[in-house]
Amino acid sequence: MPYQEDFGVEQFMDKYEEGIQHNLGETCCFSISLGELAKLSGNTFELDQDLQLTYGSIKGSDKLRSLIASMYGPEFNKDNVLVTNGAIAANFLIYYTLVGPGDHVICVDPTYAQLYSVPKMFGAEVSLLKLQKEDGFIPNIETLKKMIKSNTKLIIINNPNNPLGSAISTETLNDICQLCEENNIYLHCDEVYKPIFHSMPEGKSVPLSGCQLYDKAITTGSMSKAFSCAGLRLGWLISKDTQMLRDAASRRDYNTISVGMVDDKIAQYVLENREPLLKRNFELCLDNLQLLNSFIQESQGRFEYVCKPEAGTVCLLKLNGISDSMAFGKFIAEEYKILAVPGEAFGIPGTLRIGYGNSKKDLLEGLPLLQKAYDVWLGKKTNN
Ligand SMILES: Cc1ncc(COP(=O)(O)O)c(C=O)c1O
């Protein structure tokens, strides 16, 4: 059996999610019910009671794949899309299809650990491209260029970035694509937080998707984050490389068959009514980010951003004076019922990943408690 390292972030969330009261760990925009979406959009979801519950369409229904394709521009159609059980399955499928022993893979760091851990598990040699403060926490093209080897098969990026909230501009994406093209390398762009680009700095525009810029780029997306529907467990991969998609579909036959046909129908309804939902989620992220900004400003140096978030729903907070954030993360979960993911899950101790796309109540109640816990923790440590 190939060795697979533990998925720290998922294990931490799984252990504490159920017992907590203040969820500052959530990565999804506040999850929505069908009733609330009906109110927002004026259209109700109706399920045909005579619908026969077969496996449904194996790759995802034509209608759903067309809806997904339409979000990436007129050059895409349903044949460019493969539907999966969440983006987590789409990401896995890309690595299952493309990489193995003898291949070299480059992946940004920090990021969602699946993106470097699974290629390693499939036998690839993985090099991490460290995102640096002086580059605005986006890939440095010169460093990337130097990391490419003759056997580099795949470069993996995550835009917007989990956990930093940084965003890669179209210009930098173009540079990455050009490097890939010159060296015949596939590009995987995990874009599960697209299109929540809510706080782009002046002069930095909302980026295009990797799949729009390069024929051998594969973008993965999801109903979970921007569309508030993690419960559907529905994601996708989209690419102009139809041969890669055929190979991926062939691999997928062994572990998926199809996504649930009811989930497929609900996803169609959500995407058809996405405008008011995205408006709600943009406003929620912006409002909550303001709360977070004020909290940090008023914290008198206790907390600071590692990177001021530009997009997505998460950011990393530096805990000044606390280096063991894993112990602190457990402490706040157990004693204060607050969930926030320790930076150790991303290789950055002394930080916490905060999700600010969740309900306002979680932040309004959770942030003051977090500060209280911080003071108690440091007092406790000093007294010991
Ligand atoms: C960057 C990234 N990719 C993929 C996923 C998995 O998303 P999904 O719920 O669509 O499986 C996550 C979930 O947190 C994520 O942060």
GROMACS .gro file of C-alpha atoms and ligand atoms in nm:
model
  400
    1MET     CA    1   0.000   0.000   0.000
    2PRO     CA    2   0.137   0.346  -0.079
    3TYR     CA    3   0.206   0.561   0.229
    4GLN     CA    4  -0.046   0.840   0.282
    5GLU     CA    5   0.025   1.106   0.543
    6ASP     CA    6  -0.260   1.218   0.771
    7PHE     CA    7  -0.468   1.513   0.646
    8GLY     CA    8  -0.414   1.742   0.949
    9VAL     CA    9  -0.666   2.010   0.867
   10GLU     CA   10  -0.952   1.766   0.802
   11GLN     CA   11  -0.871   1.562   1.114
   12PHE     CA   12  -0.866   1.872   1.335
   13MET     CA   13  -1.196   2.000   1.194
   14ASP     CA   14  -1.355   1.657   1.220
   15LYS     CA   15  -1.248   1.618   1.585
   16TYR     CA   16  -1.382   1.953   1.707
   17GLU     CA   17  -1.651   2.067   1.461
   18GLU     CA   18  -1.945   1.899   1.631
   19GLY     CA   19  -1.891   2.020   1.988
   20ILE     CA   20  -1.811   2.385   1.921
   21GLN     CA   21  -2.038   2.692   1.939
   22HIS     CA   22  -1.836   2.958   1.756
   23ASN     CA   23  -1.720   2.843   1.419
   24LEU     CA   24  -1.424   3.053   1.308
   25GLY     CA   25  -1.288   2.756   1.115
   26GLU     CA   26  -1.546   2.735   0.839
   27THR     CA   27  -1.419   2.769   0.482
   28CYS     CA   28  -1.758   2.775   0.310
   29CYS     CA   29  -1.968   3.085   0.265
   30PHE     CA   30  -2.250   3.045   0.518
   31SER     CA   31  -2.432   2.730   0.406
   32ILE     CA   32  -2.773   2.786   0.259
   33SER     CA   33  -3.101   2.591   0.269
   34LEU     CA   34  -3.323   2.538  -0.032
   35GLY     CA   35  -3.590   2.748   0.141
   36GLU     CA   36  -3.355   3.043   0.186
   37LEU     CA   37  -3.236   3.025  -0.174
   38ALA     CA   38  -3.600   3.018  -0.289
   39LYS     CA   39  -3.659   3.339  -0.090
   40LEU     CA   40  -3.345   3.502  -0.229
   41SER     CA   41  -3.415   3.411  -0.590
   42GLY     CA   42  -3.795   3.395  -0.606
   43ASN     CA   43  -3.772   3.045  -0.759
   44THR     CA   44  -3.842   2.725  -0.570
   45PHE     CA   45  -3.668   2.394  -0.622
   46GLU     CA   46  -3.910   2.124  -0.726
   47LEU     CA   47  -3.820   1.761  -0.749
   48ASP     CA   48  -4.030   1.556  -0.991
   49GLN     CA   49  -4.188   1.291  -0.766
   50ASP     CA   50  -4.187   1.045  -1.056
   51LEU     CA   51  -3.813   1.084  -1.104
   52GLN     CA   52  -3.668   0.736  -1.126
   53LEU     CA   53  -3.364   0.711  -0.903
   54THR     CA   54  -3.117   0.558  -1.147
   55TYR     CA   55  -2.742   0.623  -1.152
   56GLY     CA   56  -2.822   0.922  -1.373
   57SER     CA   57  -2.571   1.065  -1.618
   58ILE     CA   58  -2.230   0.916  -1.556
   59LYS     CA   59  -2.021   1.230  -1.617
   60GLY     CA   60  -2.284   1.465  -1.472
   61SER     CA   61  -2.603   1.569  -1.654
   62ASP     CA   62  -2.569   1.762  -1.980
   63LYS     CA   63  -2.755   2.052  -1.822
   64LEU     CA   64  -2.531   2.074  -1.516
   65ARG     CA   65  -2.211   2.043  -1.719
   66SER     CA   66  -2.335   2.313  -1.959
   67LEU     CA   67  -2.416   2.543  -1.666
   68ILE     CA   68  -2.070   2.490  -1.520
   69ALA     CA   69  -1.904   2.545  -1.861
   70SER     CA   70  -2.096   2.870  -1.910
   71MET     CA   71  -1.927   3.019  -1.600
   72TYR     CA   72  -1.587   2.989  -1.774
   73GLY     CA   73  -1.676   3.157  -2.103
   74PRO     CA   74  -1.814   3.081  -2.448
   75GLU     CA   75  -1.512   2.872  -2.550
   76PHE     CA   76  -1.626   2.599  -2.307
   77ASN     CA   77  -1.912   2.351  -2.336
   78LYS     CA   78  -2.031   2.044  -2.148
   79ASP     CA   79  -1.760   1.827  -2.307
   80ASN     CA   80  -1.497   2.028  -2.120
   81VAL     CA   81  -1.649   1.939  -1.781
   82LEU     CA   82  -1.644   1.630  -1.561
   83VAL     CA   83  -1.855   1.632  -1.242
   84THR     CA   84  -1.714   1.478  -0.923
   85ASN     CA   85  -1.796   1.425  -0.556
   86GLY     CA   86  -1.667   1.763  -0.445
   87ALA     CA   87  -1.349   1.935  -0.559
   88ILE     CA   88  -1.162   1.700  -0.329
   89ALA     CA   89  -1.247   1.415  -0.569
   90ALA     CA   90  -1.170   1.633  -0.873
   91ASN     CA   91  -0.824   1.714  -0.734
   92PHE     CA   92  -0.759   1.350  -0.648
   93LEU     CA   93  -0.867   1.243  -0.996
   94ILE     CA   94  -0.620   1.479  -1.164
   95TYR     CA   95  -0.329   1.332  -0.968
   96TYR     CA   96  -0.460   0.976  -1.015
   97THR     CA   97  -0.471   1.042  -1.390
   98LEU     CA   98  -0.149   1.237  -1.440
   99VAL     CA   99   0.126   1.152  -1.193
  100GLY     CA  100   0.326   0.853  -1.075
  101PRO     CA  101   0.679   0.735  -0.997
  102GLY     CA  102   0.941   0.917  -1.205
  103ASP     CA  103   0.733   1.236  -1.232
  104HIS     CA  104   0.823   1.564  -1.070
  105VAL     CA  105   0.547   1.792  -0.940
  106ILE     CA  106   0.570   2.150  -0.813
  107CYS     CA  107   0.306   2.275  -0.570
  108VAL     CA  108   0.261   2.609  -0.397
  109ASP     CA  109   0.305   2.617  -0.018
  110PRO     CA  110   0.113   2.687   0.199
  111THR     CA  111  -0.201   2.541   0.054
  112TYR     CA  112  -0.468   2.277   0.113
  113ALA     CA  113  -0.250   1.977   0.202
  114GLN     CA  114  -0.426   1.743  -0.043
  115LEU     CA  115  -0.257   1.928  -0.329
  116TYR     CA  116   0.095   1.813  -0.240
  117SER     CA  117   0.021   1.508  -0.031
  118VAL     CA  118  -0.172   1.306  -0.290
  119PRO     CA  119   0.082   1.346  -0.576
  120LYS     CA  120   0.345   1.224  -0.326
  121MET     CA  121   0.126   0.929  -0.237
  122PHE     CA  122   0.106   0.839  -0.609
  123GLY     CA  123   0.487   0.820  -0.613
  124ALA     CA  124   0.577   1.159  -0.761
  125GLU     CA  125   0.864   1.369  -0.631
  126VAL     CA  126   0.702   1.689  -0.503
  127SER     CA  127   0.885   2.024  -0.466
  128LEU     CA  128   0.717   2.301  -0.270
  129LEU     CA  129   0.718   2.654  -0.407
  130LYS     CA  130   0.714   2.868  -0.091
  131LEU     CA  131   0.490   3.173  -0.119
  132GLN     CA  132   0.681   3.468   0.025
  133LYS     CA  133   0.568   3.790   0.188
  134GLU     CA  134   0.789   4.000  -0.043
  135ASP     CA  135   0.603   3.854  -0.345
  136GLY     CA  136   0.261   3.928  -0.193
  137PHE     CA  137   0.224   3.553  -0.126
  138ILE     CA  138   0.186   3.463  -0.492
  139PRO     CA  139   0.423   3.241  -0.694
  140ASN     CA  140   0.760   3.397  -0.779
  141ILE     CA  141   0.813   3.327  -1.150
  142GLU     CA  142   1.193   3.330  -1.136
  143THR     CA  143   1.196   3.080  -0.849
  144LEU     CA  144   0.941   2.865  -1.030
  145LYS     CA  145   1.150   2.871  -1.348
  146LYS     CA  146   1.454   2.742  -1.155
  147MET     CA  147   1.252   2.460  -0.997
  148ILE     CA  148   1.144   2.307  -1.329
  149LYS     CA  149   1.324   1.983  -1.421
  150SER     CA  150   1.319   1.769  -1.734
  151ASN     CA  151   1.063   1.537  -1.570
  152THR     CA  152   0.833   1.807  -1.427
  153LYS     CA  153   0.486   1.689  -1.525
  154LEU     CA  154   0.254   1.910  -1.327
  155ILE     CA  155   0.247   2.248  -1.151
  156ILE     CA  156  -0.023   2.300  -0.886
  157ILE     CA  157  -0.155   2.638  -0.779
  158ASN     CA  158  -0.450   2.745  -0.566
  159ASN     CA  159  -0.629   3.070  -0.653
  160PRO     CA  160  -0.750   3.227  -0.423
  161ASN     CA  161  -0.518   3.063  -0.174
  162ASN     CA  162  -0.630   2.860   0.125
  163PRO     CA  163  -0.515   2.952   0.394
  164LEU     CA  164  -0.367   3.294   0.299
  165GLY     CA  165  -0.648   3.459   0.103
  166SER     CA  166  -0.399   3.589  -0.157
  167ALA     CA  167  -0.499   3.605  -0.524
  168ILE     CA  168  -0.286   3.548  -0.834
  169SER     CA  169  -0.348   3.809  -1.106
  170THR     CA  170  -0.416   3.718  -1.469
  171GLU     CA  171  -0.073   3.858  -1.560
  172THR     CA  172   0.107   3.620  -1.323
  173LEU     CA  173  -0.119   3.334  -1.430
  174ASN     CA  174  -0.017   3.407  -1.789
  175ASP     CA  175   0.351   3.392  -1.690
  176ILE     CA  176   0.294   3.057  -1.518
  177CYS     CA  177   0.105   2.926  -1.823
  178GLN     CA  178   0.384   3.037  -2.054
  179LEU     CA  179   0.641   2.850  -1.844
  180CYS     CA  180   0.418   2.542  -1.854
  181GLU     CA  181   0.373   2.567  -2.229
  182GLU     CA  182   0.747   2.607  -2.295
  183ASN     CA  183   0.818   2.296  -2.086
  184ASN     CA  184   0.511   2.090  -2.183
  185ILE     CA  185   0.380   2.079  -1.825
  186TYR     CA  186   0.020   2.039  -1.708
  187LEU     CA  187  -0.116   2.308  -1.477
  188HIS     CA  188  -0.370   2.234  -1.205
  189CYS     CA  189  -0.552   2.541  -1.071
  190ASP     CA  190  -0.758   2.468  -0.764
  191GLU     CA  191  -1.012   2.750  -0.780
  192VAL     CA  192  -1.272   2.634  -0.529
  193TYR     CA  193  -1.311   2.986  -0.383
  194LYS     CA  194  -1.379   3.145  -0.723
  195PRO     CA  195  -1.552   3.389  -0.781
  196ILE     CA  196  -1.524   3.536  -0.429
  197PHE     CA  197  -1.263   3.799  -0.520
  198HIS     CA  198  -1.405   4.058  -0.280
  199SER     CA  199  -1.110   4.276  -0.175
  200MET     CA  200  -0.872   4.302  -0.467
  201PRO     CA  201  -0.631   4.592  -0.417
  202GLU     CA  202  -0.648   4.891  -0.655
  203GLY     CA  203  -0.497   4.811  -0.990
  204LYS     CA  204  -0.529   4.434  -0.943
  205SER     CA  205  -0.819   4.295  -1.145
  206VAL     CA  206  -1.022   3.980  -1.083
  207PRO     CA  207  -0.821   3.701  -1.245
  208LEU     CA  208  -0.934   3.470  -1.520
  209SER     CA  209  -0.935   3.094  -1.462
  210GLY     CA  210  -0.629   2.888  -1.546
  211CYS     CA  211  -0.834   2.680  -1.791
  212GLN     CA  212  -0.911   2.994  -1.992
  213LEU     CA  213  -0.543   3.075  -2.040
  214TYR     CA  214  -0.372   2.750  -2.133
  215ASP     CA  215  -0.483   2.434  -2.314
  216LYS     CA  216  -0.314   2.197  -2.069
  217ALA     CA  217  -0.454   2.372  -1.760
  218ILE     CA  218  -0.717   2.195  -1.554
  219THR     CA  219  -0.928   2.403  -1.318
  220THR     CA  220  -1.116   2.245  -1.029
  221GLY     CA  221  -1.424   2.406  -0.879
  222SER     CA  222  -1.694   2.332  -0.627
  223MET     CA  223  -2.046   2.397  -0.502
  224SER     CA  224  -1.912   2.405  -0.145
  225LYS     CA  225  -1.747   2.744  -0.094
  226ALA     CA  226  -1.878   3.034  -0.308
  227PHE     CA  227  -2.212   2.857  -0.363
  228SER     CA  228  -2.270   2.763   0.003
  229CYS     CA  229  -2.366   2.402  -0.075
  230ALA     CA  230  -2.099   2.173   0.071
  231GLY     CA  231  -2.376   1.927   0.157
  232LEU     CA  232  -2.423   1.848  -0.211
  233ARG     CA  233  -2.068   1.709  -0.228
  234LEU     CA  234  -2.042   1.824  -0.585
  235GLY     CA  235  -1.741   1.962  -0.768
  236TRP     CA  236  -1.589   1.950  -1.116
  237LEU     CA  237  -1.287   1.967  -1.333
  238ILE     CA  238  -1.286   2.178  -1.647
  239SER     CA  239  -1.023   2.191  -1.920
  240LYS     CA  240  -0.971   2.245  -2.292
  241ASP     CA  241  -0.765   1.924  -2.289
  242THR     CA  242  -1.039   1.677  -2.382
  243GLN     CA  243  -0.794   1.384  -2.399
  244MET     CA  244  -0.697   1.447  -2.035
  245LEU     CA  245  -1.067   1.461  -1.947
  246ARG     CA  246  -1.130   1.129  -2.124
  247ASP     CA  247  -0.841   0.970  -1.932
  248ALA     CA  248  -0.976   1.115  -1.607
  249ALA     CA  249  -1.327   0.985  -1.684
  250SER     CA  250  -1.183   0.641  -1.744
  251ARG     CA  251  -1.009   0.645  -1.403
  252ARG     CA  252  -1.321   0.784  -1.239
  253ASP     CA  253  -1.522   0.481  -1.357
  254TYR     CA  254  -1.337   0.283  -1.090
  255ASN     CA  255  -1.435   0.497  -0.790
  256THR     CA  256  -1.737   0.712  -0.864
  257ILE     CA  257  -1.978   0.580  -1.133
  258SER     CA  258  -2.177   0.904  -1.100
  259VAL     CA  259  -2.266   1.185  -0.863
  260GLY     CA  260  -2.612   1.147  -0.701
  261MET     CA  261  -2.881   1.249  -0.950
  262VAL     CA  262  -3.071   1.452  -0.686
  263ASP     CA  263  -2.751   1.642  -0.602
  264ASP     CA  264  -2.701   1.705  -0.973
  265LYS     CA  265  -3.053   1.852  -0.998
  266ILE     CA  266  -3.011   2.071  -0.690
  267ALA     CA  267  -2.675   2.196  -0.823
  268GLN     CA  268  -2.852   2.293  -1.149
  269TYR     CA  269  -3.108   2.490  -0.950
  270VAL     CA  270  -2.839   2.663  -0.742
  271LEU     CA  271  -2.629   2.760  -1.043
  272GLU     CA  272  -2.935   2.887  -1.233
  273ASN     CA  273  -3.008   3.110  -0.933
  274ARG     CA  274  -2.650   3.195  -0.847
  275GLU     CA  275  -2.666   3.571  -0.890
  276PRO     CA  276  -2.854   3.657  -0.568
  277LEU     CA  277  -2.659   3.387  -0.384
  278LEU     CA  278  -2.322   3.527  -0.490
  279LYS     CA  279  -2.440   3.879  -0.398
  280ARG     CA  280  -2.531   3.751  -0.050
  281ASN     CA  281  -2.193   3.583  -0.015
  282PHE     CA  282  -1.988   3.881  -0.137
  283GLU     CA  283  -2.169   4.105   0.112
  284LEU     CA  284  -2.124   3.853   0.390
  285CYS     CA  285  -1.748   3.822   0.330
  286LEU     CA  286  -1.703   4.199   0.307
  287ASP     CA  287  -1.907   4.268   0.623
  288ASN     CA  288  -1.733   3.996   0.820
  289LEU     CA  289  -1.394   4.106   0.698
  290GLN     CA  290  -1.466   4.452   0.835
  291LEU     CA  291  -1.543   4.293   1.172
  292LEU     CA  292  -1.217   4.106   1.153
  293ASN     CA  293  -1.022   4.419   1.053
  294SER     CA  294  -1.161   4.611   1.352
  295PHE     CA  295  -1.092   4.318   1.582
  296ILE     CA  296  -0.728   4.306   1.472
  297GLN     CA  297  -0.686   4.682   1.493
  298GLU     CA  298  -0.826   4.688   1.845
  299SER     CA  299  -0.630   4.384   1.962
  300GLN     CA  300  -0.324   4.597   2.048
  301GLY     CA  301  -0.084   4.372   1.867
  302ARG     CA  302  -0.217   4.042   1.993
  303PHE     CA  303  -0.321   3.936   1.643
  304GLU     CA  304  -0.211   4.040   1.295
  305TYR     CA  305  -0.271   3.920   0.941
  306VAL     CA  306   0.002   3.707   0.789
  307CYS     CA  307  -0.141   3.831   0.457
  308LYS     CA  308  -0.427   4.080   0.425
  309PRO     CA  309  -0.698   3.877   0.250
  310GLU     CA  310  -0.789   3.970  -0.107
  311ALA     CA  311  -1.026   3.689  -0.192
  312GLY     CA  312  -1.189   3.367  -0.073
  313THR     CA  313  -1.317   3.309   0.278
  314VAL     CA  314  -1.007   3.239   0.487
  315CYS     CA  315  -0.696   3.409   0.620
  316LEU     CA  316  -0.409   3.331   0.855
  317LEU     CA  317  -0.378   3.526   1.180
  318LYS     CA  318  -0.044   3.548   1.353
  319LEU     CA  319  -0.074   3.495   1.729
  320ASN     CA  320   0.193   3.723   1.871
  321GLY     CA  321   0.359   3.554   2.167
  322ILE     CA  322   0.216   3.207   2.099
  323SER     CA  323   0.428   2.961   1.904
  324ASP     CA  324   0.242   2.637   1.982
  325SER     CA  325  -0.079   2.718   1.796
  326MET     CA  326  -0.178   2.351   1.791
  327ALA     CA  327  -0.199   2.348   2.172
  328PHE     CA  328  -0.378   2.685   2.164
  329GLY     CA  329  -0.622   2.561   1.896
  330LYS     CA  330  -0.712   2.262   2.113
  331PHE     CA  331  -0.745   2.488   2.419
  332ILE     CA  332  -0.992   2.727   2.250
  333ALA     CA  333  -1.194   2.436   2.112
  334GLU     CA  334  -1.213   2.253   2.443
  335GLU     CA  335  -1.246   2.546   2.685
  336TYR     CA  336  -1.418   2.814   2.477
  337LYS     CA  337  -1.599   2.607   2.210
  338ILE     CA  338  -1.426   2.806   1.935
  339LEU     CA  339  -1.313   2.632   1.617
  340ALA     CA  340  -1.015   2.776   1.428
  341VAL     CA  341  -0.754   2.565   1.252
  342PRO     CA  342  -0.398   2.576   1.395
  343GLY     CA  343  -0.136   2.694   1.147
  344GLU     CA  344   0.060   2.371   1.205
  345ALA     CA  345  -0.186   2.213   0.958
  346PHE     CA  346  -0.026   2.439   0.696
  347GLY     CA  347   0.332   2.421   0.825
  348ILE     CA  348   0.308   2.770   0.984
  349PRO     CA  349   0.305   2.738   1.366
  350GLY     CA  350   0.211   3.045   1.567
  351THR     CA  351  -0.091   3.116   1.348
  352LEU     CA  352  -0.461   3.031   1.325
  353ARG     CA  353  -0.663   2.998   1.009
  354ILE     CA  354  -0.983   3.199   1.042
  355GLY     CA  355  -1.281   3.150   0.812
  356TYR     CA  356  -1.483   3.471   0.780
  357GLY     CA  357  -1.748   3.363   0.528
  358ASN     CA  358  -1.962   3.203   0.795
  359SER     CA  359  -2.253   3.366   0.982
  360LYS     CA  360  -2.189   3.710   1.132
  361LYS     CA  361  -2.297   3.573   1.471
  362ASP     CA  362  -2.002   3.333   1.476
  363LEU     CA  363  -1.760   3.623   1.437
  364LEU     CA  364  -1.942   3.867   1.665
  365GLU     CA  365  -1.944   3.616   1.948
  366GLY     CA  366  -1.631   3.418   1.862
  367LEU     CA  367  -1.375   3.697   1.815
  368PRO     CA  368  -1.408   3.858   2.164
  369LEU     CA  369  -1.391   3.510   2.315
  370LEU     CA  370  -1.080   3.436   2.110
  371GLN     CA  371  -0.913   3.742   2.259
  372LYS     CA  372  -1.018   3.638   2.608
  373ALA     CA  373  -0.876   3.290   2.552
  374TYR     CA  374  -0.550   3.440   2.420
  375ASP     CA  375  -0.508   3.650   2.736
  376VAL     CA  376  -0.590   3.357   2.963
  377TRP     CA  377  -0.349   3.132   2.769
  378LEU     CA  378  -0.060   3.375   2.794
  379GLY     CA  379  -0.139   3.446   3.161
  380LYS     CA  380  -0.154   3.073   3.219
  381LYS     CA  381   0.176   3.021   3.045
  382THR     CA  382   0.345   3.309   3.230
  383ASN     CA  383   0.219   3.179   3.566
  384ASN     CA  384   0.351   2.830   3.502
  385LIG     C1  385  -0.833   2.461  -0.167
  385LIG     C2  386  -0.939   2.356  -0.148
  385LIG     N1  387  -0.959   2.264  -0.244
  385LIG     C3  388  -1.052   2.170  -0.232
  385LIG     C4  389  -1.132   2.162  -0.120
  385LIG     C5  390  -1.239   2.056  -0.112
  385LIG     O1  391  -1.365   2.113  -0.145
  385LIG     P1  392  -1.497   2.028  -0.169
  385LIG     O2  393  -1.588   2.055  -0.055
  385LIG     O3  394  -1.554   2.078  -0.297
  385LIG     O4  395  -1.459   1.885  -0.179
  385LIG     C6  396  -1.113   2.253  -0.016
  385LIG     C7  397  -1.192   2.244   0.109
  385LIG     O5  398  -1.166   2.307   0.209
  385LIG     C8  399  -1.016   2.354  -0.031
  385LIG     O6  400  -0.996   2.447   0.062
   0.00000   0.00000   0.00000
